[in-house]
Amino acid sequence: MNRVINKKFVGRQTVNKKRAVSNSTRHNIFLKASNSIRSYSVKPEEPSPVTTMSDSSYVSLIDKYKPPSFTKHLAADIRVPFAPYHLIPDDLKIPGRSYDSMADFSQKKYQNNEQPPLEDHSVEIKGGMKYDKYLSESYLHKPRQLLSGAFSYSLPEARKQHKFLTVSPNAMKDLNLNAEYELNKENNTYFEEILGGQKIVEKTFPYSQAYAGFQFGQFAGQLGDGRVINLFEVEGDNGQKFEIQLKGAGKTAFSRFADGKAILRSSVREFIISEYLNAIGIPTTRSLAITSLTKTYAQRERALSCAIVARFAPSWVRVGTFDLYRARGDRKGLRKMADYCIEHVFGGEGKLGDVVIDGGATKYDKLYLEIVRRNARTTAMCQVYGFLNGVLNTDNTSIMGLCIDFGPFAIMDKFNPGYTPNSEDGENRYGYDNVPSSVWWNLTRLGEDLGELIGAGPKFVNDESLLKGNIDAELEGKIIGRANKVIDMAQQEYQDEFLKTYIETFGKRLGLAKVNTGDNDELISPMLKMMWETEINYNKFFVTLSNIEFFKKPGGIETNSPAQSHDYLESAKKFIPLNFQNSKGWSTEEIAGKIAEFLKIYHQRLIDESTMSDNSRLLVSKSFNPKFVPSSWVMEEVVETLRENKCDDISTLKKLTKMICSPFDENSWGEELPDVQKRWMDSGESYDGEKYMLQCSCSS
């Protein structure tokens, strides 16, 4: 295993009401800024307890939000920016509050565009409150290297025009939000404006997270949320908290050389794929809404219109978050981040999986192994469904094992182990065959980040020498030895958990009542080899296979008799669309012959399950084989339609949203656009091999 635990972790020192139902009072939670309405607070506070409205039990988004735990428990690089009270119109000022002593936010500028001395970073004002006397709103959008802290405060940048497009019905349901109510302008929910970056809520200040990352195997230094603004937390229908953020909302402290924008294409693609992955059961971050910025353009391969995606997740912490602390040599900050993840991301040490190791396990051992197991399971499921992220750097690896940050992703149309959807991945680092090892490579970097914590063990983890960095040669050796042992254990856990999930998920897609240890070599591998050679549609194969009747006699009577005869060649033809051609130039008969060979193997495997029948097999598989898959060419078609009509007609986007939110049930897709639906289902009436296995760049 290629890794090195740092012998010396020590680096440079880091610097240190419910609202009233009447419209007249509810506006007090918004303060006007420029041509949009925003509110700010001097310090993040807990909002008043949520109660229901007088005429309904429904609680709207602006009544149920909570300040984020991330900013409550972790440090920022600057103080809470002082509110721009000069921007508050008189009729919106909060009754009883004195504004005479409030600083003019817009006038605080850095001289010569440089950071002032840290010791002169704040002044006292009336009431004992502190504010950053140099801080301006423009500074929040100024790229910079953080000397310390896990995040930096930020704000969405003003845009010329916003056009709210649609929401995900599944996301609304999971967050206990009612679309009809929230999108009704008469209810003054500000739902569209908040999720479009036009307004922010009171009692919490938006922020952007800091993290670093290894990109294509090379450490890239500080990265962070370069175009993401985190808003607040919301509790879902199961009591789980979710952090809502806006992608494409403008420059932040971490934008580096970028423009803080997200183009319409990448925004639509992320909105669609995250909700589709969730619908088929793959752990993923989610999308709540999408807003078009019709008069905002970003220069990519050409000038392209932009958009904002409102997305949410239980946590946005990544492996790259820990990379940043290790790179800084910030021992105290790294431990604090690990403690935060244990307590506030995973819900406490008791919620982490068990770890058996000589001498006992610490909570940091358990944290590391929990992250490893989760990523192993998600990686296996992505492999089974043919989903590729395209850029699996450490900053794109979630500690919760979620699919995250969708760029040049794709779902394979045809099985090809050498396929990568990223046109810039010349070494195929994140191609299908290399994904499992690439994810483990990232998790090895995490083990190195946590090296001191997992290496210390129960005996030394809280030792004063470790806390202060006074590590002698003897203790150093013990830490390195144990850390490597834990990482070796994690590697085995990763392999075991991956293979277990991989075989079980394939078994469900194949409709097996149970899986055997030999299924990978005797059933799954021959199946994948057959699909690679024939080039038939990958995901449609499983749907077609589910409906092949292996156990019915000519009279229609179902049987599981081993003597049951079957015309495998005839069944094989059902997998081959009209006018189908593969790159090898095989005839239909040759392709059918290869498929028939696998059907014989599969049929025998079904016969081995003496209780198996066609109906029971379909009952198992139908919940794991979506009838619709959002191929890249489908999403491109929707994006082009939106571009051409400047998002005035969103019927194709809404149709696609219905289909990806209920991919197993065509009865939920509605009756609109039947010709479009038929084309997207790719029935094979006019096979066009050029549209499959598309690639795109990281530019988004």
XYZ file of C-alpha atoms in Angstrom:
700
model
C 0.000 0.000 0.000
C 1.469 3.330 -1.057
C 1.174 5.769 1.787
C 3.254 7.593 4.357
C 2.080 8.774 7.763
C 3.706 12.125 8.521
C 6.341 11.728 11.187
C 5.892 15.325 12.246
C 2.314 16.516 12.032
C 3.111 19.904 13.503
C 3.045 22.594 10.833
C 3.095 26.361 10.919
C 1.071 27.981 13.667
C -2.430 28.974 12.659
C -3.590 32.507 13.335
C -5.596 33.190 15.364
C -42.629 33.759 16.251
C -43.288 32.506 14.841
C -43.969 35.182 12.300
C -47.239 37.064 12.519
C -49.807 35.984 9.963
C -50.427 39.559 8.912
C -48.324 40.745 6.000
C -47.537 44.019 7.723
C -45.352 42.424 10.415
C -43.905 39.426 8.637
C -41.775 41.644 6.382
C -39.675 42.551 9.420
C -37.592 39.428 8.893
C -36.288 40.812 5.589
C -33.987 43.778 5.080
C -33.499 45.370 1.691
C -30.118 45.203 -0.030
C -29.651 46.690 -3.486
C -32.562 45.515 -5.649
C -33.244 42.436 -3.515
C -34.548 41.971 0.007
C -32.120 40.444 2.480
C -31.652 40.326 6.220
C -28.572 39.922 8.355
C -27.858 39.507 12.029
C -24.916 40.636 14.090
C -24.601 37.158 15.573
C -26.248 33.863 14.633
C -29.088 33.237 17.072
C -31.593 30.503 17.702
C -34.911 31.425 16.076
C -38.116 31.508 18.035
C -39.819 28.120 18.487
C -41.819 27.173 15.409
C -45.561 27.130 15.821
C -48.239 26.568 13.268
C -50.271 29.152 11.426
C -53.759 29.847 12.625
C -55.500 28.326 9.615
C -53.245 25.335 8.984
C -50.833 22.892 10.582
C -48.370 23.480 7.743
C -45.059 25.153 8.646
C -43.461 27.111 5.817
C -39.756 27.119 4.970
C -39.086 30.551 6.474
C -40.757 29.429 9.702
C -38.912 26.126 10.114
C -35.311 26.967 9.218
C -32.600 26.819 11.877
C -29.093 28.287 12.050
C -26.547 25.728 10.818
C -24.718 23.607 13.389
C -21.582 23.888 11.231
C -21.095 27.576 12.023
C -22.237 27.107 15.612
C -19.597 24.513 16.496
C -16.720 25.409 14.160
C -14.654 28.558 13.685
C -14.807 31.097 10.876
C -11.819 32.890 9.404
C -13.407 36.272 10.211
C -15.957 37.566 12.692
C -19.601 37.632 11.794
C -19.810 40.490 9.283
C -21.534 43.531 10.679
C -24.980 43.947 9.152
C -25.546 46.526 6.370
C -28.150 48.420 8.319
C -27.737 51.435 6.028
C -29.600 49.370 3.429
C -32.737 48.934 5.531
C -35.653 51.087 4.386
C -37.347 52.886 7.250
C -40.596 50.987 6.796
C -38.772 47.654 7.224
C -36.741 48.509 10.300
C -37.452 46.423 13.367
C -39.528 48.359 15.910
C -37.632 49.298 19.075
C -34.142 48.790 17.625
C -31.755 51.729 17.600
C -29.816 52.079 14.373
C -27.883 55.235 15.293
C -24.680 53.411 16.215
C -24.772 50.791 13.453
C -21.829 50.773 11.100
C -22.138 51.593 7.430
C -21.233 48.223 5.908
C -20.682 49.601 2.431
C -18.013 52.092 3.519
C -15.631 49.650 5.174
C -12.839 49.020 2.705
C -9.375 47.535 2.882
C -6.744 50.102 2.077
C -4.672 49.113 -0.946
C -6.739 45.913 -1.106
C -4.667 44.357 1.671
C -5.613 42.619 4.893
C -5.152 44.831 7.976
C -3.160 43.779 11.034
C -5.042 41.072 12.926
C -4.656 42.910 16.236
C -6.589 45.838 14.706
C -9.393 43.694 13.354
C -12.312 44.925 15.474
C -13.562 47.830 17.529
C -16.073 48.207 20.316
C -19.315 50.004 19.625
C -22.454 50.819 21.565
C -23.875 47.861 23.411
C -20.542 46.060 23.600
C -20.893 44.472 20.145
C -17.847 43.892 17.964
C -17.670 44.231 14.230
C -14.926 44.001 11.650
C -14.228 47.622 10.849
C -12.455 46.730 7.594
C -15.064 44.339 6.278
C -17.147 45.195 3.220
C -19.614 43.130 1.233
C -17.181 43.064 -1.670
C -14.572 41.496 0.601
C -16.874 38.508 1.167
C -16.495 37.716 -2.538
C -12.721 38.253 -2.562
C -10.718 35.013 -3.058
C -8.163 34.472 -0.310
C -6.276 31.815 1.625
C -7.744 31.139 5.043
C -5.179 31.214 7.820
C -7.557 29.261 10.041
C -11.180 28.275 10.356
C -13.569 25.890 8.659
C -15.588 28.431 6.711
C -15.941 32.022 5.660
C -19.080 34.131 5.701
C -20.484 34.995 2.292
C -23.515 36.304 0.442
C -25.184 35.514 -2.898
C -24.141 37.996 -5.548
C -26.810 40.214 -7.079
C -27.977 39.128 -10.550
C -29.930 41.022 -13.193
C -32.824 38.623 -13.526
C -34.041 35.435 -11.828
C -36.524 33.002 -13.333
C -37.638 30.248 -10.975
C -38.045 27.021 -12.954
C -39.215 24.098 -10.840
C -38.855 22.019 -7.681
C -38.305 18.339 -7.051
C -41.554 16.858 -5.707
C -39.606 14.147 -3.878
C -37.353 16.698 -2.217
C -40.328 18.822 -1.170
C -41.965 15.778 0.389
C -38.819 14.725 2.227
C -38.443 18.226 3.690
C -42.131 18.459 4.652
C -42.671 21.341 2.244
C -45.865 22.001 0.310
C -45.164 23.241 -3.207
C -48.646 24.645 -3.746
C -48.354 26.800 -0.643
C -44.694 27.794 -1.010
C -45.035 28.840 -4.655
C -48.205 30.860 -4.075
C -47.098 34.503 -4.109
C -50.066 35.515 -1.963
C -48.574 33.591 0.959
C -45.408 35.732 1.016
C -43.181 32.743 1.701
C -40.266 34.175 -0.314
C -39.573 30.569 -1.244
C -38.498 31.305 -4.816
C -36.442 34.321 -3.806
C -34.568 32.506 -1.017
C -33.760 29.471 -3.135
C -32.829 31.695 -6.078
C -30.283 33.757 -4.144
C -32.317 36.969 -4.088
C -33.102 37.045 -0.370
C -31.731 35.536 2.784
C -33.355 34.950 6.131
C -32.756 36.602 9.481
C -30.787 35.211 12.447
C -28.245 33.306 10.395
C -25.504 34.546 8.086
C -24.728 32.554 4.912
C -21.311 30.977 4.637
C -19.053 28.871 2.416
C -17.050 25.870 3.611
C -13.295 25.557 3.350
C -11.617 22.354 2.235
C -8.600 21.201 0.272
C -8.181 18.203 -1.998
C -6.106 15.815 -4.046
C -7.160 16.326 -7.651
C -6.233 13.523 -10.042
C -3.744 12.328 -7.450
C -1.996 15.665 -6.844
C -2.529 17.875 -3.795
C -4.176 21.093 -4.975
C -4.104 23.082 -1.738
C -7.075 25.058 -0.467
C -10.196 24.678 -2.592
C -13.530 25.226 -0.821
C -17.008 26.281 -1.884
C -16.004 28.440 -4.817
C -19.576 29.119 -5.965
C -21.688 27.710 -3.141
C -23.500 29.668 -0.432
C -24.793 27.682 2.563
C -28.018 29.087 3.987
C -29.483 27.208 6.962
C -30.738 23.862 8.236
C -34.180 22.310 7.843
C -35.579 19.227 9.526
C -36.903 16.506 7.216
C -39.907 14.244 7.581
C -37.895 11.656 9.542
C -36.433 14.169 11.949
C -33.075 14.307 10.168
C -31.557 17.733 9.671
C -30.463 18.895 6.228
C -28.183 21.761 5.236
C -29.536 23.819 2.331
C -27.131 25.590 -0.003
C -27.112 27.411 -3.331
C -24.718 26.348 -6.085
C -23.855 29.018 -8.640
C -24.742 31.886 -6.296
C -21.559 33.900 -6.789
C -17.956 34.359 -5.759
C -16.746 33.393 -2.299
C -13.470 33.405 -0.430
C -12.688 30.142 -2.241
C -13.435 31.067 -5.851
C -9.727 31.324 -6.682
C -9.578 32.243 -10.386
C -13.197 31.217 -11.142
C -16.296 33.374 -11.570
C -18.625 31.839 -8.972
C -21.173 30.927 -11.638
C -22.779 27.660 -12.727
C -24.060 27.343 -16.273
C -27.567 26.150 -17.082
C -26.347 22.826 -18.512
C -24.483 21.691 -15.402
C -27.267 22.979 -13.138
C -29.985 21.037 -14.940
C -27.790 17.938 -15.023
C -27.113 18.099 -11.271
C -30.772 18.772 -10.487
C -31.790 15.698 -12.477
C -29.097 13.190 -11.510
C -29.147 13.788 -7.767
C -32.903 13.250 -7.585
C -32.674 10.196 -9.851
C -29.960 8.554 -7.756
C -32.038 9.144 -4.658
C -35.094 7.622 -6.336
C -33.225 4.384 -7.152
C -31.760 4.129 -3.654
C -28.167 5.331 -4.048
C -27.011 7.614 -1.189
C -26.641 11.104 -2.624
C -26.887 14.794 -1.994
C -30.227 16.178 -3.146
C -31.654 18.975 -5.285
C -34.607 21.028 -4.132
C -35.093 23.672 -6.823
C -33.519 25.277 -9.865
C -33.557 28.933 -10.909
C -32.448 30.303 -14.264
C -30.330 33.469 -14.364
C -31.459 34.430 -17.842
C -29.325 37.581 -18.141
C -26.208 36.228 -16.446
C -23.593 34.586 -18.636
C -20.396 32.667 -17.953
C -17.553 32.325 -20.396
C -16.851 28.635 -20.944
C -16.364 27.215 -24.447
C -18.591 30.159 -25.312
C -20.817 32.583 -23.411
C -23.443 30.413 -21.702
C -26.426 31.348 -19.564
C -26.333 30.513 -15.866
C -28.538 29.057 -13.155
C -28.651 28.329 -9.432
C -29.429 24.933 -7.927
C -30.752 24.812 -4.380
C -29.468 21.543 -2.966
C -29.356 19.876 0.427
C -27.633 17.118 2.368
C -27.252 15.973 5.982
C -23.676 17.249 5.769
C -21.362 18.680 3.128
C -18.133 17.697 4.902
C -15.709 15.857 2.614
C -12.443 13.990 2.846
C -10.918 17.210 1.501
C -12.055 19.014 4.658
C -9.587 16.933 6.652
C -6.953 17.365 3.921
C -7.055 21.106 4.625
C -6.399 20.787 8.362
C -3.551 18.355 7.800
C -1.977 20.647 5.205
C -2.131 23.533 7.674
C -0.639 21.416 10.432
C -3.650 22.424 12.517
C -3.774 19.625 15.086
C -6.355 21.346 17.272
C -8.618 22.233 14.332
C -8.482 18.711 12.896
C -9.509 17.164 16.214
C -12.309 19.686 16.559
C -13.559 18.843 13.048
C -13.427 15.117 13.812
C -15.365 15.674 17.052
C -17.934 17.756 15.180
C -18.440 14.979 12.629
C -18.838 12.332 15.333
C -21.346 14.309 17.387
C -23.247 16.394 14.856
C -22.934 14.541 11.550
C -23.211 10.933 12.704
C -25.143 11.580 15.920
C -22.589 10.498 18.491
C -20.077 7.712 19.018
C -22.883 5.240 19.737
C -24.170 5.617 16.165
C -20.835 4.599 14.643
C -20.134 1.020 13.672
C -18.111 -1.277 15.908
C -14.373 -1.647 15.470
C -12.506 -4.635 16.905
C -8.799 -3.972 17.404
C -6.195 -5.033 19.923
C -6.153 -2.709 22.909
C -9.608 -1.318 22.153
C -10.943 1.266 19.702
C -11.286 5.005 20.086
C -14.096 7.122 18.686
C -11.699 8.279 15.964
C -11.078 4.685 14.868
C -14.837 4.238 14.660
C -15.262 7.482 12.716
C -12.695 6.447 10.120
C -14.126 2.954 9.669
C -17.676 4.353 9.425
C -16.640 6.681 6.605
C -14.857 3.805 4.859
C -17.859 1.446 5.063
C -20.305 4.059 3.809
C -18.178 4.910 0.806
C -17.635 1.229 0.026
C -21.394 0.616 -0.100
C -22.136 3.673 -2.228
C -19.291 2.902 -4.637
C -20.575 -0.655 -5.093
C -24.117 0.549 -5.809
C -22.848 3.072 -8.356
C -20.933 0.294 -10.098
C -24.014 -1.922 -10.240
C -26.156 0.837 -11.775
C -23.410 2.068 -14.100
C -23.158 5.545 -12.584
C -19.826 7.376 -12.830
C -19.114 10.700 -11.140
C -16.243 11.497 -13.480
C -14.178 13.472 -10.932
C -13.702 11.489 -7.720
C -11.098 13.699 -6.072
C -10.863 13.816 -2.280
C -12.879 17.040 -2.281
C -15.635 15.106 -4.077
C -15.666 12.258 -1.549
C -18.323 12.704 1.135
C -17.656 11.508 4.676
C -21.250 10.259 4.698
C -20.719 8.172 1.594
C -22.962 10.395 -0.535
C -22.623 11.003 -4.254
C -21.640 14.659 -4.315
C -20.656 17.503 -6.652
C -21.835 16.328 -10.053
C -19.741 17.517 -12.985
C -18.854 15.327 -15.993
C -20.925 12.383 -14.726
C -22.863 9.812 -16.733
C -24.809 6.601 -16.471
C -23.379 4.057 -18.878
C -25.623 3.341 -21.846
C -23.525 0.282 -22.672
C -21.262 -1.680 -20.360
C -17.653 -0.705 -20.961
C -15.168 -1.120 -18.094
C -12.816 1.369 -19.747
C -15.398 4.139 -20.058
C -15.000 7.520 -18.365
C -17.551 10.316 -18.853
C -14.836 12.924 -18.267
C -13.273 14.016 -21.545
C -10.339 15.485 -19.592
C -9.493 12.249 -17.767
C -6.757 11.190 -20.166
C -5.349 8.536 -17.838
C -8.802 7.069 -17.167
C -8.218 7.541 -13.448
C -11.949 7.758 -12.798
C -13.078 5.311 -15.468
C -15.484 2.531 -14.484
C -12.842 -0.113 -13.775
C -10.742 2.248 -11.666
C -13.483 3.798 -9.514
C -13.302 1.346 -6.560
C -9.525 1.709 -6.213
C -9.727 5.493 -6.700
C -12.230 5.844 -3.866
C -10.032 3.683 -1.631
C -7.043 5.879 -2.562
C -9.026 8.873 -1.280
C -9.921 7.038 1.919
C -6.237 6.221 2.462
C -5.534 9.960 2.334
C -8.221 10.388 4.992
C -6.469 7.779 7.134
C -3.289 9.812 6.814
C -5.178 12.998 7.727
C -6.447 11.283 10.875
C -3.076 9.602 11.416
C -2.374 10.983 14.884
C -5.913 10.414 16.129
C -6.227 6.829 14.927
C -2.585 6.106 15.735
C -2.729 7.265 19.337
C -5.186 4.603 20.465
C -7.060 4.667 23.793
C -3.828 5.052 25.777
C -2.510 8.233 24.161
C -5.430 9.863 22.321
C -5.998 12.370 25.135
C -2.393 12.527 26.286
C -1.161 16.043 26.966
C 1.950 15.472 24.833
C -0.194 14.607 21.809
C -2.513 17.556 22.337
C 0.418 19.962 22.458
C 2.425 18.255 19.736
C 5.290 17.320 22.056
C 5.766 13.877 20.531
C 9.028 12.111 21.219
C 10.531 9.466 18.940
C 9.122 6.542 20.938
C 5.547 7.835 20.921
C 5.902 8.820 17.289
C 6.787 5.261 16.344
C 3.833 3.849 18.240
C 1.444 6.292 16.575
C 2.726 5.526 13.091
C 2.565 1.779 13.683
C -0.982 1.794 14.993
C -2.216 4.218 12.316
C -0.940 1.923 9.592
C -2.589 -1.027 11.309
C -5.955 0.781 11.402
C -5.639 1.770 7.734
C -4.805 -1.829 6.804
C -7.900 -2.947 8.705
C -9.943 -0.310 6.914
C -8.718 -1.551 3.542
C -10.014 -5.025 4.293
C -13.304 -3.572 5.537
C -13.595 -1.575 2.326
C -13.031 -4.625 0.154
C -15.443 -6.799 2.156
C -18.191 -4.171 2.327
C -17.820 -3.314 -1.350
C -18.019 -6.931 -2.521
C -20.935 -7.725 -0.220
C -22.974 -4.745 -1.449
C -21.932 -5.338 -5.059
C -23.112 -8.973 -5.127
C -26.271 -8.286 -3.118
C -27.348 -5.367 -5.318
C -26.702 -7.282 -8.519
C -28.627 -10.169 -6.984
C -31.627 -7.921 -6.444
C -31.430 -6.599 -10.005
C -31.348 -10.227 -11.199
C -34.316 -11.123 -9.004
C -32.477 -13.703 -6.899
C -34.030 -14.770 -3.619
C -30.554 -14.926 -2.090
C -26.987 -14.581 -3.297
C -24.164 -17.079 -3.016
C -20.447 -16.532 -2.613
C -19.862 -17.940 -6.095
C -22.318 -15.626 -7.859
C -19.693 -13.010 -8.657
C -17.526 -15.401 -10.669
C -20.201 -17.755 -11.961
C -23.041 -15.371 -12.790
C -22.185 -11.661 -12.571
C -18.838 -11.765 -14.386
C -20.198 -13.805 -17.340
C -23.116 -11.384 -17.576
C -20.873 -8.319 -17.699
C -18.567 -9.984 -20.212
C -21.558 -10.735 -22.426
C -22.815 -7.131 -22.236
C -19.352 -5.765 -22.979
C -19.058 -7.943 -26.063
C -22.592 -7.417 -27.395
C -22.876 -3.683 -26.447
C -26.587 -3.950 -25.696
C -28.156 -1.317 -23.436
C -26.872 -1.829 -19.900
C -29.806 -0.863 -17.688
C -32.540 -1.903 -20.128
C -31.039 -5.402 -20.055
C -32.220 -5.929 -16.475
C -35.752 -4.710 -17.191
C -36.048 -7.040 -20.180
C -34.546 -9.943 -18.242
C -37.086 -9.497 -15.451
C -39.910 -10.103 -17.910
C -38.503 -13.234 -19.573
C -40.609 -16.234 -18.564
C -38.351 -19.153 -17.772
C -40.798 -21.275 -15.800
C -44.020 -21.356 -17.798
C -45.242 -24.346 -19.735
C -46.960 -23.841 -23.090
C -50.336 -23.763 -21.340
C -49.290 -20.785 -19.248
C -48.860 -22.789 -16.061
C -45.872 -21.684 -14.000
C -43.400 -24.322 -12.894
C -39.928 -24.463 -11.418
C -39.174 -27.902 -12.762
C -35.557 -28.432 -13.866
C -36.936 -30.229 -16.905
C -38.509 -27.018 -18.162
C -37.303 -26.367 -21.695
C -36.651 -22.853 -22.967
C -35.864 -21.279 -26.327
C -32.897 -19.172 -25.256
C -32.154 -17.852 -28.724
C -35.709 -16.578 -29.146
C -35.580 -14.883 -25.741
C -32.194 -13.371 -26.575
C -33.686 -11.465 -29.514
C -35.863 -9.476 -27.095
C -32.739 -7.674 -25.886
C -31.724 -6.484 -29.352
C -33.391 -3.287 -30.627
C -34.334 -2.813 -34.244
C -31.501 -1.699 -36.526
C -29.020 -2.453 -33.742
C -25.327 -2.482 -34.587
C -22.323 -2.974 -32.370
C -18.837 -1.679 -33.001
C -17.576 -5.151 -33.894
C -19.957 -5.472 -36.816
C -21.599 -8.608 -35.386
C -24.798 -9.877 -36.975
C -28.022 -10.076 -34.990
C -27.602 -13.852 -34.828
C -24.093 -13.563 -33.376
C -25.246 -11.075 -30.767
C -28.262 -13.212 -29.887
C -26.022 -16.247 -29.565
C -23.859 -14.536 -26.955
C -26.920 -13.431 -24.991
C -28.404 -16.928 -25.201
C -25.254 -18.400 -23.654
C -25.728 -16.201 -20.602
C -29.466 -16.953 -20.411
C -28.623 -20.631 -20.020
C -26.316 -19.826 -17.094
C -28.924 -17.558 -15.550
C -31.732 -20.070 -15.983
C -29.685 -22.765 -14.267
C -28.973 -20.372 -11.392
C -32.728 -19.819 -11.035
C -33.354 -23.552 -11.091
C -30.858 -23.921 -8.234
C -33.251 -21.802 -6.162
C -35.946 -24.438 -5.838
C -38.532 -21.932 -4.628
C -37.944 -19.517 -7.486
C -40.656 -18.633 -9.986
C -41.117 -15.946 -12.621
C -43.561 -14.015 -10.454
C -41.419 -14.090 -7.330
C -38.369 -13.097 -9.360
C -40.203 -10.111 -10.829
C -41.433 -9.174 -7.363
C -37.828 -8.930 -6.169
C -36.342 -7.200 -9.207
C -38.990 -4.631 -10.129
C -37.990 -2.331 -7.261
C -34.349 -2.383 -8.350
C -34.662 -2.014 -12.122
C -35.879 1.459 -13.110
C -37.849 1.606 -16.323
C -36.365 4.984 -17.118
C -32.727 6.095 -16.991
C -31.753 9.753 -17.631
C -29.033 9.177 -20.203
C -26.705 12.059 -21.018
C -28.324 12.573 -24.426
C -31.731 13.001 -22.782
C -30.440 15.682 -20.420
C -28.657 17.440 -23.271
C -31.909 17.535 -25.233
C -33.701 19.202 -22.310
C -30.894 21.716 -21.807
C -30.883 22.689 -25.479
C -34.662 23.136 -25.438
C -34.395 25.461 -22.429
C -31.602 27.437 -24.059
C -33.492 27.902 -27.288
C -36.619 29.258 -25.614
C -34.709 31.095 -22.832
C -36.467 28.980 -20.225
C -39.892 30.350 -21.179
C -41.148 26.817 -21.850
C -40.106 24.372 -19.120
C -42.462 21.550 -20.098
C -39.628 19.171 -21.019
C -37.825 19.881 -17.742
C -40.990 19.202 -15.757
C -41.623 16.017 -17.724
C -38.105 14.790 -17.079
C -38.453 15.665 -13.385
C -41.555 13.491 -13.134
C -39.815 10.585 -14.806
C -36.652 10.679 -12.694
C -38.572 11.087 -9.442
C -40.617 7.937 -10.174
C -38.375 5.911 -12.501
C -40.010 2.580 -11.606
C -43.608 3.659 -12.259
C -44.589 4.987 -15.684
C -48.108 5.670 -14.394
C -46.649 8.606 -12.438
C -45.189 10.330 -15.487
C -48.387 11.994 -16.672
C -49.951 12.093 -20.126
C -48.205 15.224 -21.413
C -45.570 15.035 -24.163
C -46.200 11.374 -25.100
C -43.884 11.514 -28.125
C -41.084 12.936 -26.001
C -41.589 10.241 -23.393
C -41.489 7.522 -26.023
C -38.251 8.895 -27.472
C -36.614 9.177 -24.051
C -37.596 5.596 -23.267
C -35.389 4.659 -26.220
C -37.601 1.836 -27.433
C -35.141 0.955 -30.167
C -37.375 1.759 -33.130
C -34.604 3.908 -34.596
C -31.301 2.901 -33.011
C -28.698 5.679 -33.073
C -25.397 4.566 -31.588
C -23.866 8.052 -31.892
C -25.887 9.443 -28.997
C -24.634 6.931 -26.419
C -21.658 7.016 -24.043
C -21.197 10.784 -24.302
C -18.420 12.630 -22.531
C -18.169 16.171 -21.235
C -15.519 18.334 -19.588
C -15.095 19.526 -16.012
C -16.025 23.034 -17.160
C -19.436 23.847 -15.743
